[in-house]
Amino acid sequence: MRIGELLGAGRSADVYALDEKWVLRRYRDGKDATHEWMVMSYLGAHGFPVPRLGPRNAKTPPGDLMLQRLTGPTMLDSMLAGELPAAEAAAMLAGLLAELHTVPARLSPDPEDRILHLDLHPDNVMLTDRGPVVIDWSNTEEGVPAADRAMSSLILAQVAVDPRSPASADARSLLDALLPHLSASGGIPDRQLAEAASRRAANPTMSPHEVALIGEAASLIAELTA
């Protein structure tokens, strides 16, 4: 397998071209991607929009994922370019969360638990010719859907309250448009918001500046949903 050009770099992984149809996503620290592969395979079988998966076997390096090469902008890029209004983006994001939470848990015996993304925000949604596709399942777990709603809202709120971010105004507009959709889906209970804040603060990829914004971000969500 010949690895081509670097296409993108995230907080913990890089994406390389393989050919016109496939890319390689590789964790820099060698984190095992097997669980992520299994969850994406499970979701794909249930019809949820995830990238197609390449083969994986005992010889595959643990930190590697071969994924379908997607064509199109991220939701974030489309919003920043003025091509996707906040109201439309909010409806799309809420719809993806709601659709995801119809998929039964893969492992948990609790009938209330669902597959959670726990990092579903505009930069992890690709707008392709077949519709939105959700990428980056590195944080996926199983649990109650409110945990996912809380995390997506908190991520947006962190950007919205960040005076350094060029996307601050867009994030606030999206958050304002998104929260009514999430309220209709069950809302964001205080417990899940607090848990999302704790999880976010413990994320080793967060900078001190980002961590310092979490309290203000959580307070903004509480105020907007009161």
Coordinates of N, CA and C in Angstrom, one line a residue:
M1 N 0.8 -1.2 0.0 CA 0.0 0.0 0.0 C 0.9 1.2 0.0
R2 N 0.8 2.0 -1.0 CA 1.6 3.2 -1.1 C 0.8 4.4 -0.6
I3 N 1.4 5.1 0.4 CA 0.8 6.2 1.1 C 1.1 7.5 0.3
G4 N 0.1 8.3 -0.1 CA 0.3 9.5 -0.8 C 0.4 10.7 0.0
E5 N -0.1 11.8 -0.6 CA 0.1 13.1 0.1 C -0.8 13.3 1.3
L6 N -0.3 14.1 2.2 CA -1.1 14.4 3.4 C -2.3 15.3 3.0
L7 N -3.5 14.9 3.3 CA -4.7 15.6 3.0 C -5.2 16.5 4.1
G8 N -5.0 16.1 5.3 CA -5.5 16.8 6.5 C -4.9 16.3 7.8
A9 N -4.8 17.2 8.8 CA -4.3 16.8 10.1 C -5.3 17.3 11.2
G10 N -5.7 16.4 12.0 CA -6.6 16.7 13.1 C -5.8 16.8 14.4
R11 N -6.5 16.8 15.5 CA -5.8 16.9 16.8 C -5.0 15.7 17.1
S12 N -5.4 14.5 16.7 CA -4.6 13.3 17.0 C -4.3 12.4 15.9
A13 N -4.8 12.7 14.7 CA -4.6 11.8 13.5 C -4.4 12.6 12.3
D14 N -3.7 11.9 11.3 CA -3.5 12.5 10.0 C -4.2 11.7 8.9
V15 N -4.6 12.3 7.8 CA -5.3 11.6 6.7 C -4.4 11.8 5.5
Y16 N -4.1 10.6 4.9 CA -3.2 10.6 3.7 C -4.0 10.0 2.5
A17 N -3.7 10.5 1.3 CA -4.3 9.9 0.1 C -3.7 8.5 -0.2
L18 N -4.6 7.6 -0.6 CA -4.1 6.3 -1.1 C -4.3 6.2 -2.6
D19 N -5.5 6.6 -3.1 CA -5.8 6.7 -4.5 C -7.0 7.6 -4.6
E20 N -7.7 7.5 -5.7 CA -8.9 8.4 -5.9 C -10.1 8.0 -5.1
K21 N -10.1 6.8 -4.6 CA -11.2 6.2 -3.9 C -11.0 6.1 -2.4
W22 N -9.7 6.0 -2.0 CA -9.5 5.7 -0.6 C -8.5 6.6 0.0
V23 N -8.6 6.8 1.4 CA -7.6 7.5 2.2 C -7.2 6.7 3.4
L24 N -6.1 7.0 4.0 CA -5.7 6.3 5.2 C -5.7 7.3 6.3
R25 N -6.4 7.0 7.4 CA -6.4 7.8 8.6 C -5.5 7.1 9.6
R26 N -4.5 7.8 10.1 CA -3.5 7.2 11.0 C -3.3 8.0 12.3
Y27 N -3.5 7.3 13.4 CA -3.3 8.0 14.7 C -1.8 8.2 14.9
R28 N -1.4 9.4 15.3 CA 0.0 9.6 15.5 C 0.6 8.8 16.7
D29 N -0.2 8.5 17.7 CA 0.3 7.8 18.9 C 0.0 6.3 18.8
G30 N -0.5 5.8 17.6 CA -0.7 4.4 17.4 C -2.0 3.9 18.1
K31 N -2.8 4.8 18.6 CA -4.1 4.4 19.2 C -4.8 3.3 18.4
D32 N -5.3 2.3 19.0 CA -6.0 1.2 18.3 C -7.3 1.7 17.8
A33 N -7.5 1.6 16.5 CA -8.7 2.1 15.8 C -9.7 1.0 15.6
T34 N -9.5 -0.2 16.2 CA -10.4 -1.4 15.9 C -11.8 -1.1 16.4
H35 N -12.0 -0.5 17.5 CA -13.3 -0.2 18.1 C -14.0 0.8 17.1
E36 N -13.3 1.8 16.7 CA -13.9 2.8 15.8 C -14.3 2.1 14.5
W37 N -13.5 1.2 14.0 CA -13.8 0.5 12.7 C -15.1 -0.3 12.9
M38 N -15.2 -1.0 14.1 CA -16.4 -1.9 14.3 C -17.7 -1.0 14.4
V39 N -17.6 0.1 15.1 CA -18.7 1.0 15.3 C -19.2 1.5 13.9
M40 N -18.2 2.0 13.1 CA -18.6 2.5 11.8 C -19.2 1.5 10.9
S41 N -18.6 0.3 11.0 CA -19.2 -0.9 10.2 C -20.6 -1.1 10.6
Y42 N -20.9 -1.1 11.9 CA -22.2 -1.4 12.5 C -23.2 -0.3 12.0
L43 N -22.7 1.0 12.1 CA -23.6 2.1 11.7 C -23.9 2.0 10.2
G44 N -22.9 1.7 9.4 CA -23.1 1.6 8.0 C -24.1 0.6 7.7
A45 N -24.1 -0.6 8.4 CA -25.1 -1.6 8.2 C -26.5 -1.2 8.5
H46 N -26.6 -0.2 9.4 CA -27.9 0.3 9.8 C -28.3 1.5 8.9
G47 N -27.5 1.9 7.9 CA -27.9 2.9 7.0 C -27.5 4.3 7.4
F48 N -26.7 4.4 8.5 CA -26.3 5.8 8.9 C -25.1 6.2 8.0
P49 N -25.1 7.5 7.7 CA -24.1 8.0 6.7 C -22.7 8.2 7.3
V50 N -21.9 7.1 7.2 CA -20.5 7.1 7.5 C -19.7 6.8 6.3
P51 N -18.4 7.1 6.3 CA -17.6 6.7 5.1 C -17.5 5.2 5.0
R52 N -17.4 4.7 3.8 CA -17.2 3.2 3.6 C -15.9 2.9 4.1
L53 N -15.7 1.6 4.6 CA -14.5 1.2 5.2 C -13.8 0.2 4.3
G54 N -12.4 0.4 4.4 CA -11.6 -0.6 3.7 C -11.3 -1.8 4.5
P55 N -10.6 -2.8 4.0 CA -10.4 -4.0 4.7 C -9.5 -3.8 6.0
R56 N -9.7 -4.6 6.9 CA -8.9 -4.6 8.2 C -8.6 -6.0 8.6
N57 N -7.4 -6.3 8.9 CA -7.1 -7.7 9.3 C -5.9 -7.6 10.4
A58 N -5.4 -8.8 10.7 CA -4.4 -8.9 11.8 C -3.1 -8.2 11.4
K59 N -2.9 -8.0 10.1 CA -1.7 -7.3 9.7 C -1.8 -5.8 9.7
T60 N -3.0 -5.3 9.8 CA -3.3 -3.8 9.8 C -2.7 -3.2 11.0
P61 N -1.9 -2.2 10.9 CA -1.4 -1.4 12.0 C -2.5 -0.9 12.9
P62 N -2.4 -1.0 14.2 CA -3.6 -0.7 15.1 C -4.1 0.7 14.9
G63 N -3.3 1.6 14.5 CA -3.7 3.0 14.5 C -4.2 3.4 13.1
D64 N -4.3 2.5 12.2 CA -4.7 2.8 10.8 C -6.2 2.5 10.5
L65 N -6.8 3.3 9.7 CA -8.1 3.1 9.1 C -8.1 3.5 7.7
M66 N -8.5 2.5 6.8 CA -8.7 2.8 5.4 C -10.2 3.2 5.2
L67 N -10.4 4.4 4.7 CA -11.7 5.0 4.6 C -12.0 5.5 3.1
Q68 N -13.2 5.5 2.8 CA -13.7 6.1 1.5 C -13.2 7.6 1.4
R69 N -12.7 7.9 0.3 CA -12.3 9.3 0.1 C -13.5 10.1 -0.3
L70 N -13.8 11.1 0.5 CA -15.1 11.9 0.4 C -14.7 13.1 -0.4
T71 N -15.7 13.6 -1.2 CA -15.5 14.8 -2.0 C -16.6 15.8 -1.5
G72 N -16.2 17.0 -1.2 CA -17.1 18.0 -0.8 C -16.5 18.8 0.4
P73 N -17.1 19.9 0.7 CA -16.6 20.7 1.9 C -17.2 20.2 3.2
T74 N -16.5 20.6 4.3 CA -17.2 20.3 5.6 C -18.3 21.3 5.8
M75 N -19.2 20.9 6.7 CA -20.3 21.9 7.1 C -19.7 23.2 7.5
L76 N -18.6 23.1 8.3 CA -17.9 24.3 8.8 C -17.5 25.2 7.6
D77 N -16.8 24.6 6.7 CA -16.3 25.4 5.5 C -17.4 26.0 4.7
S78 N -18.5 25.3 4.6 CA -19.6 25.8 3.8 C -20.3 27.0 4.6
M79 N -20.4 26.9 5.9 CA -20.9 28.0 6.7 C -20.0 29.2 6.6
L80 N -18.7 29.0 6.8 CA -17.8 30.2 6.7 C -17.8 30.8 5.4
A81 N -18.0 30.1 4.3 CA -18.1 30.6 3.0 C -19.4 31.3 2.7
G82 N -20.3 31.3 3.6 CA -21.6 31.9 3.4 C -22.6 31.1 2.5
E83 N -22.2 29.8 2.3 CA -23.0 29.0 1.4 C -24.1 28.2 2.1
L84 N -24.0 28.0 3.4 CA -24.9 27.2 4.2 C -25.4 28.1 5.4
P85 N -26.7 28.5 5.4 CA -27.2 29.3 6.4 C -27.3 28.6 7.8
A86 N -27.2 29.3 8.9 CA -27.2 28.7 10.2 C -28.5 27.8 10.4
A87 N -29.6 28.3 10.0 CA -30.9 27.5 10.2 C -30.8 26.2 9.5
E88 N -30.3 26.2 8.3 CA -30.2 24.9 7.5 C -29.1 24.0 8.1
A89 N -28.0 24.6 8.5 CA -27.0 23.8 9.2 C -27.5 23.2 10.5
A90 N -28.3 23.9 11.3 CA -28.8 23.4 12.5 C -29.8 22.3 12.3
A91 N -30.6 22.4 11.3 CA -31.6 21.4 11.0 C -30.8 20.1 10.6
M92 N -29.8 20.3 9.8 CA -29.0 19.1 9.4 C -28.3 18.4 10.5
L93 N -27.7 19.2 11.4 CA -26.9 18.7 12.5 C -27.9 18.0 13.5
A94 N -29.0 18.6 13.8 CA -30.0 18.0 14.7 C -30.5 16.7 14.1
G95 N -30.7 16.7 12.7 CA -31.3 15.5 12.1 C -30.3 14.4 12.1
L96 N -29.0 14.7 12.0 CA -28.0 13.6 12.1 C -27.9 13.0 13.5
L97 N -28.0 13.9 14.5 CA -28.0 13.4 15.9 C -29.2 12.5 16.1
A98 N -30.4 13.0 15.7 CA -31.6 12.2 15.9 C -31.6 10.9 15.2
E99 N -31.0 10.9 13.9 CA -30.9 9.7 13.2 C -30.0 8.7 13.8
L100 N -28.8 9.2 14.3 CA -27.9 8.4 15.0 C -28.5 7.7 16.2
H101 N -29.3 8.4 16.9 CA -29.8 7.9 18.2 C -31.0 7.0 18.0
T102 N -31.4 6.7 16.7 CA -32.3 5.6 16.5 C -31.6 4.3 16.4
V103 N -30.3 4.3 16.3 CA -29.5 3.0 16.1 C -29.3 2.4 17.5
P104 N -29.8 1.2 17.7 CA -29.6 0.5 19.0 C -28.1 0.4 19.4
A105 N -27.8 0.4 20.7 CA -26.5 0.2 21.1 C -26.0 -1.2 20.6
R106 N -24.7 -1.2 20.3 CA -24.1 -2.5 19.7 C -23.7 -3.4 20.9
L107 N -23.4 -2.9 22.0 CA -22.9 -3.8 23.1 C -23.7 -3.7 24.4
S108 N -24.2 -2.4 24.7 CA -24.9 -2.2 26.0 C -26.2 -3.0 26.0
P109 N -26.5 -3.6 27.2 CA -27.8 -4.3 27.3 C -28.9 -3.3 27.7
D110 N -28.6 -2.1 28.0 CA -29.6 -1.1 28.4 C -30.4 -0.7 27.2
P111 N -31.7 -0.9 27.2 CA -32.5 -0.5 26.0 C -32.5 1.0 25.7
E112 N -32.1 1.8 26.7 CA -32.1 3.3 26.5 C -30.8 3.8 25.9
D113 N -29.8 2.9 25.9 CA -28.5 3.4 25.3 C -28.5 3.3 23.8
R114 N -27.7 4.2 23.3 CA -27.6 4.3 21.8 C -26.1 4.5 21.5
I115 N -25.8 4.4 20.2 CA -24.4 4.8 19.7 C -24.3 6.3 19.8
L116 N -23.2 6.8 20.4 CA -22.9 8.2 20.6 C -21.7 8.6 19.8
H117 N -21.7 9.7 19.2 CA -20.5 10.2 18.5 C -19.6 11.0 19.4
L118 N -20.1 11.9 20.2 CA -19.5 12.6 21.2 C -18.4 13.6 20.7
D119 N -18.5 13.9 19.4 CA -17.7 15.0 18.8 C -18.4 15.5 17.5
L120 N -19.7 15.5 17.5 CA -20.4 15.8 16.3 C -20.6 17.3 16.2
H121 N -19.8 17.9 15.3 CA -19.9 19.3 15.1 C -19.6 19.6 13.6
P122 N -19.7 20.9 13.2 CA -19.7 21.1 11.7 C -18.4 20.7 11.0
D123 N -17.3 20.6 11.7 CA -16.0 20.2 11.0 C -16.0 18.7 10.9
N124 N -16.9 18.0 11.5 CA -16.9 16.5 11.3 C -18.1 16.0 10.5
V125 N -18.6 16.9 9.7 CA -19.7 16.6 8.8 C -19.3 17.0 7.4
M126 N -19.1 16.0 6.5 CA -18.7 16.3 5.1 C -20.0 16.4 4.3
L127 N -20.1 17.5 3.4 CA -21.3 17.6 2.6 C -20.9 17.1 1.2
T128 N -21.3 15.9 0.9 CA -21.0 15.2 -0.3 C -22.2 15.2 -1.3
D129 N -22.0 14.7 -2.5 CA -23.0 14.6 -3.4 C -24.1 13.6 -3.1
R130 N -23.8 12.8 -2.1 CA -24.9 11.8 -1.6 C -25.5 12.3 -0.2
G131 N -25.1 13.5 0.1 CA -25.7 14.1 1.4 C -24.6 14.2 2.4
P132 N -25.0 14.6 3.6 CA -24.0 14.7 4.7 C -23.5 13.4 5.2
V133 N -22.2 13.3 5.5 CA -21.5 12.1 6.0 C -20.7 12.5 7.2
V134 N -20.9 11.7 8.3 CA -20.3 12.0 9.6 C -18.9 11.3 9.7
I135 N -17.9 12.0 10.0 CA -16.5 11.5 10.1 C -16.0 11.6 11.5
D136 N -14.8 11.0 11.7 CA -14.1 11.1 13.0 C -14.9 10.5 14.2
W137 N -14.9 9.2 14.2 CA -15.6 8.4 15.3 C -14.6 8.0 16.4
S138 N -13.6 8.8 16.6 CA -12.6 8.4 17.6 C -13.1 8.5 19.1
N139 N -14.1 9.3 19.3 CA -14.6 9.4 20.7 C -15.9 8.6 20.9
T140 N -16.3 7.8 20.0 CA -17.6 7.1 20.1 C -17.7 6.2 21.3
E141 N -18.9 6.2 21.9 CA -19.2 5.4 23.1 C -20.7 5.0 23.0
E142 N -21.2 4.3 24.0 CA -22.6 4.1 24.0 C -23.2 4.7 25.3
G143 N -24.4 5.2 25.2 CA -25.0 5.9 26.4 C -26.3 6.5 26.0
V144 N -26.7 7.5 26.8 CA -28.0 8.1 26.6 C -27.8 9.2 25.6
P145 N -28.8 9.4 24.6 CA -28.6 10.4 23.6 C -28.4 11.8 24.1
A146 N -28.9 12.2 25.3 CA -28.7 13.5 25.8 C -27.2 13.8 26.0
A147 N -26.4 12.8 26.2 CA -24.9 13.1 26.3 C -24.4 13.6 25.0
D148 N -24.8 13.1 23.9 CA -24.4 13.6 22.6 C -24.9 15.0 22.3
R149 N -26.2 15.2 22.7 CA -26.7 16.6 22.5 C -26.0 17.6 23.3
A150 N -25.6 17.2 24.5 CA -24.9 18.1 25.4 C -23.5 18.4 24.8
M151 N -22.8 17.4 24.3 CA -21.4 17.6 23.8 C -21.4 18.4 22.6
S152 N -22.3 18.2 21.6 CA -22.3 19.0 20.4 C -22.6 20.4 20.7
S153 N -23.5 20.7 21.6 CA -23.9 22.0 22.0 C -22.7 22.7 22.7
L154 N -22.0 22.0 23.6 CA -20.9 22.6 24.3 C -19.7 22.9 23.4
I155 N -19.5 22.1 22.4 CA -18.4 22.4 21.5 C -18.7 23.6 20.7
L156 N -19.9 23.8 20.3 CA -20.3 25.0 19.6 C -20.2 26.2 20.5
A157 N -20.7 26.1 21.8 CA -20.7 27.2 22.7 C -19.2 27.6 23.0
Q158 N -18.3 26.7 23.1 CA -16.9 27.0 23.4 C -16.4 28.0 22.3
V159 N -16.7 27.7 21.0 CA -16.3 28.6 19.9 C -17.1 29.9 20.0
A160 N -18.3 29.8 20.3 CA -19.2 31.0 20.4 C -18.7 32.0 21.4
V161 N -18.1 31.6 22.5 CA -17.6 32.5 23.6 C -16.1 32.8 23.4
D162 N -15.5 32.3 22.4 CA -14.1 32.5 22.3 C -13.8 33.8 21.5
P163 N -13.2 34.8 22.1 CA -13.0 36.0 21.4 C -11.9 35.9 20.4
R164 N -11.1 34.8 20.4 CA -10.0 34.7 19.5 C -10.4 34.0 18.2
S165 N -11.6 33.3 18.2 CA -12.0 32.5 17.1 C -12.7 33.3 16.0
P166 N -12.2 33.2 14.8 CA -12.9 33.8 13.6 C -14.3 33.3 13.3
A167 N -14.5 32.1 13.9 CA -15.8 31.4 13.7 C -16.8 31.7 14.8
S168 N -16.5 32.6 15.7 CA -17.3 32.8 16.9 C -18.8 33.2 16.6
A169 N -18.9 34.1 15.7 CA -20.3 34.6 15.4 C -21.1 33.5 14.7
D170 N -20.4 32.7 13.8 CA -21.1 31.6 13.1 C -21.5 30.6 14.1
A171 N -20.6 30.3 15.0 CA -20.9 29.3 16.0 C -22.1 29.7 16.9
R172 N -22.2 31.0 17.3 CA -23.3 31.4 18.1 C -24.6 31.4 17.3
S173 N -24.6 31.7 16.0 CA -25.8 31.6 15.2 C -26.3 30.2 15.1
L174 N -25.3 29.3 14.9 CA -25.7 27.9 14.8 C -26.2 27.3 16.1
L175 N -25.6 27.7 17.2 CA -26.0 27.3 18.5 C -27.4 27.7 18.8
D176 N -27.7 29.0 18.5 CA -29.1 29.6 18.7 C -30.1 28.8 17.9
A177 N -29.7 28.4 16.6 CA -30.7 27.7 15.8 C -30.8 26.3 16.1
L178 N -29.7 25.7 16.7 CA -29.7 24.3 17.0 C -30.5 23.9 18.3
L179 N -30.4 24.7 19.3 CA -30.9 24.4 20.6 C -32.4 24.1 20.6
P180 N -33.2 24.8 19.8 CA -34.7 24.5 19.8 C -34.9 23.1 19.2
H181 N -34.1 22.7 18.2 CA -34.2 21.3 17.7 C -33.9 20.3 18.7
L182 N -32.8 20.6 19.5 CA -32.4 19.6 20.5 C -33.4 19.5 21.7
S183 N -34.0 20.7 22.0 CA -35.1 20.7 23.0 C -36.3 19.8 22.6
A184 N -36.6 19.8 21.3 CA -37.7 19.0 20.8 C -37.3 17.5 20.8
S185 N -36.0 17.2 20.8 CA -35.6 15.8 20.8 C -35.4 15.3 22.2
G186 N -35.6 16.1 23.2 CA -35.4 15.6 24.6 C -34.5 16.6 25.5
G187 N -33.9 17.6 24.8 CA -33.2 18.6 25.6 C -31.9 18.2 26.1
I188 N -31.3 19.1 26.9 CA -30.0 18.8 27.5 C -30.1 19.0 29.0
P189 N -30.3 17.8 29.7 CA -30.4 17.9 31.2 C -29.1 18.4 31.8
D190 N -29.2 19.0 33.0 CA -28.1 19.5 33.7 C -27.0 18.5 33.9
R191 N -27.4 17.3 34.2 CA -26.4 16.2 34.5 C -25.5 15.9 33.3
Q192 N -26.2 15.8 32.1 CA -25.4 15.5 30.9 C -24.5 16.7 30.5
L193 N -25.0 17.9 30.7 CA -24.2 19.1 30.4 C -22.9 19.1 31.3
A194 N -23.1 18.8 32.6 CA -22.0 18.8 33.5 C -21.0 17.7 33.2
E195 N -21.5 16.6 32.7 CA -20.6 15.5 32.3 C -19.9 15.8 31.1
A196 N -20.5 16.5 30.1 CA -19.9 16.9 28.9 C -18.7 17.9 29.2
A197 N -19.0 18.8 30.2 CA -18.0 19.8 30.6 C -16.8 19.1 31.2
S198 N -17.0 18.1 32.0 CA -15.9 17.4 32.7 C -15.1 16.6 31.6
R199 N -15.8 16.0 30.7 CA -15.2 15.2 29.7 C -14.3 16.1 28.8
R200 N -14.9 17.2 28.5 CA -14.2 18.2 27.6 C -12.9 18.7 28.3
A201 N -13.0 19.0 29.6 CA -11.9 19.5 30.3 C -10.8 18.5 30.5
A202 N -11.1 17.2 30.5 CA -10.2 16.2 30.6 C -9.5 15.7 29.3
N203 N -10.0 16.3 28.2 CA -9.5 16.0 26.9 C -8.1 16.5 26.7
P204 N -7.1 15.6 26.5 CA -5.7 16.0 26.5 C -5.4 16.9 25.2
T205 N -6.3 16.9 24.2 CA -6.0 17.7 23.0 C -6.5 19.2 23.2
M206 N -7.2 19.5 24.3 CA -7.6 20.8 24.6 C -6.5 21.7 25.1
S207 N -6.4 22.9 24.5 CA -5.4 23.8 25.0 C -5.9 24.5 26.3
P208 N -5.0 25.0 27.1 CA -5.4 25.7 28.3 C -6.4 26.8 28.0
H209 N -6.3 27.5 26.9 CA -7.2 28.5 26.5 C -8.6 27.9 26.3
E210 N -8.7 26.8 25.6 CA -9.9 26.2 25.3 C -10.6 25.6 26.6
V211 N -9.8 25.1 27.5 CA -10.3 24.6 28.7 C -10.9 25.7 29.6
A212 N -10.3 26.9 29.5 CA -10.7 28.0 30.3 C -12.1 28.5 29.8
L213 N -12.5 28.2 28.6 CA -13.8 28.6 28.1 C -14.9 27.7 28.4
I214 N -14.7 26.5 29.0 CA -15.7 25.5 29.1 C -16.8 26.0 30.1
G215 N -16.4 26.6 31.2 CA -17.4 27.1 32.2 C -18.3 28.1 31.6
E216 N -17.8 29.1 30.9 CA -18.6 30.1 30.2 C -19.5 29.5 29.2
A217 N -19.0 28.5 28.4 CA -19.8 27.9 27.4 C -20.9 27.1 28.0
A218 N -20.7 26.4 29.1 CA -21.8 25.6 29.7 C -22.8 26.6 30.3
S219 N -22.4 27.7 30.9 CA -23.3 28.7 31.4 C -24.2 29.3 30.3
L220 N -23.6 29.5 29.1 CA -24.4 30.0 28.0 C -25.5 29.0 27.6
I221 N -25.1 27.7 27.5 CA -26.2 26.7 27.1 C -27.3 26.7 28.2
A222 N -26.9 26.7 29.5 CA -27.9 26.7 30.5 C -28.8 27.9 30.4
E223 N -28.2 29.1 30.1 CA -29.0 30.3 30.0 C -30.0 30.2 28.8
L224 N -29.5 29.7 27.7 CA -30.3 29.6 26.5 C -31.4 28.6 26.5
T225 N -31.2 27.6 27.4 CA -32.2 26.5 27.5 C -33.1 26.6 28.7
A226 N -32.9 27.6 29.5 CA -33.7 27.8 30.7 C -35.1 28.0 30.4

